[in-house]
Tab-separated table of C-alpha atoms in Angstrom:
chain	number	residue	atom	x	y	z
D	1	MET	CA	-2.317	-7.406	-16.891
D	2	PRO	CA	-5.726	-5.730	-16.807
D	3	ILE	CA	-5.976	-2.243	-18.276
D	4	THR	CA	-7.223	0.165	-15.614
D	5	PRO	CA	-6.899	3.898	-15.013
D	6	ALA	CA	-3.654	3.132	-13.136
D	7	THR	CA	-2.078	1.079	-15.917
D	8	ALA	CA	-3.490	2.553	-19.117
D	9	THR	CA	-1.540	5.115	-21.072
D	10	HIS	CA	-3.550	8.304	-21.168
D	11	SER	CA	-2.826	11.163	-23.518
D	12	SER	CA	-4.433	14.556	-23.506
D	13	SER	CA	-5.289	16.420	-26.688
D	14	ASN	CA	-1.781	17.963	-26.792
D	15	GLY	CA	-0.101	14.530	-26.607
D	16	THR	CA	1.095	14.671	-22.994
D	17	ALA	CA	0.220	12.062	-20.367
D	18	ASP	CA	-2.673	12.864	-18.045
D	19	ALA	CA	-1.685	13.496	-14.440
D	20	ILE	CA	-2.694	11.017	-11.739
D	21	LEU	CA	-4.580	12.966	-9.090
D	22	LEU	CA	-4.733	12.207	-5.378
D	23	GLU	CA	-7.401	13.292	-2.936
D	24	LEU	CA	-6.130	15.898	-0.457
D	25	VAL	CA	-7.692	15.714	3.017
D	26	ASP	CA	-7.671	17.626	6.289
D	27	GLU	CA	-6.595	16.142	9.638
D	28	ASP	CA	-10.045	14.543	10.018
D	29	GLY	CA	-9.864	12.829	6.621
D	30	VAL	CA	-12.353	15.200	4.987
D	31	THR	CA	-11.645	15.814	1.289
D	32	ILE	CA	-10.432	19.358	0.598
D	33	GLY	CA	-9.162	19.091	-2.984
D	34	THR	CA	-6.803	17.234	-5.302
D	35	ALA	CA	-3.136	17.346	-6.246
D	36	GLU	CA	-0.955	15.648	-8.835
D	37	LYS	CA	0.614	12.494	-7.357
D	38	LEU	CA	4.284	13.461	-7.510
D	39	ALA	CA	3.591	17.034	-6.391
D	40	ALA	CA	1.735	15.745	-3.307
D	41	HIS	CA	4.855	13.785	-2.321
D	42	GLN	CA	7.334	16.657	-2.769
D	43	PRO	CA	8.635	18.095	0.548
D	44	PRO	CA	7.041	18.992	2.863
D	45	GLY	CA	4.288	16.757	1.440
D	46	ARG	CA	0.560	17.413	1.251
D	47	LEU	CA	-1.795	15.346	3.374
D	48	HIS	CA	-3.628	12.937	1.080
D	49	ARG	CA	-5.794	9.824	1.253
D	50	ALA	CA	-4.061	6.451	0.987
D	51	PHE	CA	-4.697	2.807	1.846
D	52	SER	CA	-2.677	-0.158	3.097
D	53	VAL	CA	-3.673	-3.812	2.743
D	54	PHE	CA	-2.485	-6.743	4.867
D	55	LEU	CA	-3.439	-10.160	3.484
D	56	PHE	CA	-2.806	-13.469	5.230
D	57	ASP	CA	-2.817	-17.099	4.119
D	58	GLU	CA	-4.620	-19.969	5.865
D	59	HIS	CA	-1.624	-20.405	8.225
D	60	GLY	CA	-1.783	-16.817	9.474
D	61	ARG	CA	1.298	-15.740	7.508
D	62	LEU	CA	1.462	-12.170	6.198
D	63	LEU	CA	1.955	-11.603	2.474
D	64	LEU	CA	4.774	-9.106	1.921
D	65	GLN	CA	5.756	-7.575	-1.379
D	66	GLN	CA	9.067	-6.151	-2.497
D	67	ARG	CA	8.394	-3.073	-4.565
D	68	ALA	CA	9.675	-3.284	-8.149
D	69	LEU	CA	13.016	-1.620	-8.858
D	70	GLY	CA	11.424	0.579	-11.538
D	71	LYS	CA	9.079	2.385	-9.127
D	72	TYR	CA	9.898	6.079	-8.617
D	73	HIS	CA	9.085	5.951	-4.904
D	74	SER	CA	10.756	3.464	-2.517
D	75	PRO	CA	11.929	1.026	-5.221
D	76	GLY	CA	13.226	-2.363	-4.114
D	77	VAL	CA	12.059	-2.144	-0.502
D	78	TRP	CA	9.800	-4.640	1.254
D	79	SER	CA	6.385	-3.513	2.415
D	80	ASN	CA	2.884	-4.702	3.269
D	81	THR	CA	0.780	-6.693	0.802
D	82	CYS	CA	-0.409	-3.658	-1.143
D	83	CYS	CA	-0.633	0.090	-0.677
D	84	GLY	CA	-1.652	3.009	-2.811
D	85	HIS	CA	-4.031	5.909	-3.288
D	86	PRO	CA	-7.709	6.030	-4.198
D	87	TYR	CA	-8.618	8.149	-7.189
D	88	PRO	CA	-10.555	11.293	-6.258
D	89	GLY	CA	-14.058	10.157	-5.322
D	90	GLU	CA	-13.136	6.452	-5.224
D	91	ALA	CA	-13.961	4.626	-1.988
D	92	PRO	CA	-10.800	3.433	-0.164
D	93	PHE	CA	-12.215	-0.114	0.049
D	94	ALA	CA	-12.752	-0.237	-3.728
D	95	ALA	CA	-9.276	1.199	-4.349
D	96	ALA	CA	-7.674	-1.370	-2.040
D	97	ALA	CA	-9.382	-4.261	-3.831
D	98	ARG	CA	-8.573	-2.795	-7.263
D	99	ARG	CA	-4.867	-2.234	-6.578
D	100	THR	CA	-4.432	-5.634	-4.919
D	101	TYR	CA	-5.667	-7.228	-8.136
D	102	GLU	CA	-3.605	-4.909	-10.367
D	103	GLU	CA	-0.369	-5.493	-8.442
D	104	LEU	CA	-0.693	-9.138	-7.375
D	105	GLY	CA	-3.196	-10.607	-9.848
D	106	VAL	CA	-5.430	-11.882	-7.069
D	107	SER	CA	-8.606	-10.725	-5.359
D	108	PRO	CA	-8.799	-11.110	-1.571
D	109	SER	CA	-11.223	-13.808	-0.443
D	110	LEU	CA	-11.973	-11.543	2.527
D	111	LEU	CA	-11.227	-7.844	2.982
D	112	ALA	CA	-12.270	-5.834	6.036
D	113	GLU	CA	-11.691	-2.291	7.254
D	114	ALA	CA	-9.110	-1.992	10.049
D	115	GLY	CA	-9.181	1.716	10.941
D	116	THR	CA	-7.063	4.650	9.836
D	117	VAL	CA	-3.672	6.089	10.722
D	118	ARG	CA	-2.150	9.465	9.921
D	119	TYR	CA	1.607	9.811	9.467
D	120	ASN	CA	4.411	11.883	7.991
D	121	HIS	CA	7.361	9.785	6.794
D	122	PRO	CA	10.135	11.316	4.668
D	123	ASP	CA	11.933	8.849	2.389
D	124	PRO	CA	15.653	9.589	2.784
D	125	VAL	CA	16.593	7.922	-0.505
D	126	SER	CA	14.148	9.640	-2.878
D	127	GLY	CA	13.627	12.818	-0.856
D	128	LEU	CA	9.852	12.340	-1.210
D	129	VAL	CA	7.453	12.584	1.738
D	130	GLU	CA	4.596	10.265	2.714
D	131	GLN	CA	2.132	12.661	4.341
D	132	GLU	CA	-0.860	10.363	4.470
D	133	TYR	CA	-4.271	9.731	5.981
D	134	ASN	CA	-4.178	5.975	5.521
D	135	HIS	CA	-7.168	3.605	5.474
D	136	LEU	CA	-6.163	0.141	6.685
D	137	PHE	CA	-7.560	-3.187	5.466
D	138	VAL	CA	-6.942	-6.785	6.513
D	139	GLY	CA	-7.999	-9.938	4.757
D	140	LEU	CA	-7.288	-13.374	3.388
D	141	VAL	CA	-5.734	-14.557	0.153
D	142	GLN	CA	-6.416	-18.094	-1.050
D	143	ALA	CA	-5.634	-17.983	-4.781
D	144	ALA	CA	-2.268	-18.230	-6.528
D	145	LEU	CA	-0.473	-14.904	-6.940
D	146	ARG	CA	0.260	-13.484	-10.398
D	147	PRO	CA	2.336	-10.358	-9.596
D	148	ASP	CA	2.789	-7.601	-12.166
D	149	PRO	CA	6.601	-7.324	-12.541
D	150	GLU	CA	6.337	-3.575	-13.132
D	151	GLU	CA	4.856	-3.233	-9.635
D	152	VAL	CA	6.247	-6.145	-7.615
D	153	GLY	CA	9.792	-7.516	-7.483
D	154	GLU	CA	9.153	-10.450	-5.132
D	155	THR	CA	6.573	-11.738	-2.671
D	156	ALA	CA	6.904	-13.700	0.558
D	157	PHE	CA	4.564	-15.123	3.189
D	158	VAL	CA	6.046	-14.638	6.661
D	159	THR	CA	5.301	-15.540	10.270
D	160	PRO	CA	5.738	-12.846	12.939
D	161	ALA	CA	9.190	-14.264	13.803
D	162	GLU	CA	10.249	-14.353	10.140
D	163	LEU	CA	9.066	-10.771	9.713
D	164	MET	CA	11.184	-9.567	12.632
D	165	GLU	CA	14.228	-11.368	11.206
D	166	ARG	CA	13.686	-9.830	7.763
D	167	HIS	CA	12.998	-6.389	9.223
D	168	ALA	CA	16.352	-6.498	11.031
D	169	THR	CA	18.344	-7.418	7.915
D	170	GLU	CA	16.464	-6.062	4.877
D	171	THR	CA	15.171	-2.649	3.843
D	172	PHE	CA	11.480	-1.942	4.419
D	173	SER	CA	9.330	1.028	3.415
D	174	SER	CA	9.448	4.003	5.760
D	175	TRP	CA	5.739	3.591	6.543
D	176	PHE	CA	5.650	-0.180	7.066
D	177	MET	CA	5.931	-0.398	10.873
D	178	THR	CA	3.519	2.513	11.353
D	179	VAL	CA	0.751	0.879	9.315
D	180	LEU	CA	1.455	-2.599	10.708
D	181	ASP	CA	1.240	-1.388	14.304
D	182	ALA	CA	-1.976	0.513	13.576
D	183	ALA	CA	-3.544	-2.564	11.947
D	184	ARG	CA	-2.454	-5.056	14.650
D	185	PRO	CA	-5.780	-5.146	16.580
D	186	ALA	CA	-7.670	-6.114	13.398
D	187	ILE	CA	-4.878	-8.492	12.360
D	188	ARG	CA	-5.078	-10.314	15.708
D	189	GLU	CA	-8.834	-10.551	15.384
D	190	LEU	CA	-8.421	-12.091	11.911
D	191	THR	CA	-5.488	-14.448	12.565
D	192	GLY	CA	-6.212	-15.572	16.119
D	193	PRO	CA	-3.264	-17.276	17.842
D	194	ALA	CA	-0.768	-16.682	14.993
D	195	GLY	CA	1.271	-14.333	17.196
D	196	TRP	CA	0.660	-10.977	15.562
C-alpha cells in the first residue's frame, strides 16, 4: 500500500497523532475554514467538502465497494466506488484520483467531473452526520483491482438491475442513493444504453 498523508502515521512533537483536517464550506461551496474530521461529523455536523466517485467497466457495470469492518464510520456497508474528503487546499479531482488509488489500488483510465450535491444524512448506527458539499466524478476502470483490506471489505461490479436487487436486500451507506441520483446524468452520458 502506498504511503500517503491518509495512510502514514503522523506524530506531533508531543507524541500524539496529527489530526486529519477537512475543509469547511458555506452553502455555495466556498471554503470558510477547517475542522478535525471526527468533529466535523459529530451531530449536528458541519458542512464540509467531500467527493464521490463512480467507476464503470467496459460493460457499463458500476464498481461498488463494501466498506471495511474496521472503519469508524459506516463500517461494512456497500457504497459507491470511492468517497472521501479532500485535504484543505487539495482539488477535489486530485483527491478523488488519490483516494481511488489508495483504497482500490487502481487509477481510473478516465475520470470526469459530474457536478455537485449538498446533503445532510445522519448515520443511525454510528450517530455521526454526513453534512457534505459533495463533488461527483464518473469514470472508467480497466485495470485489475488491488483493494486495501483496511479500507475495503469486498468489491462488486453490478448492472442497474443487480444494484436494485442488492439495494433491496443489503445495507448501503446513507448517502449512496443521493449521490447516485445526482450523478445519473453524467453516468448516462458515460455508459450510453447500459440502463442507468
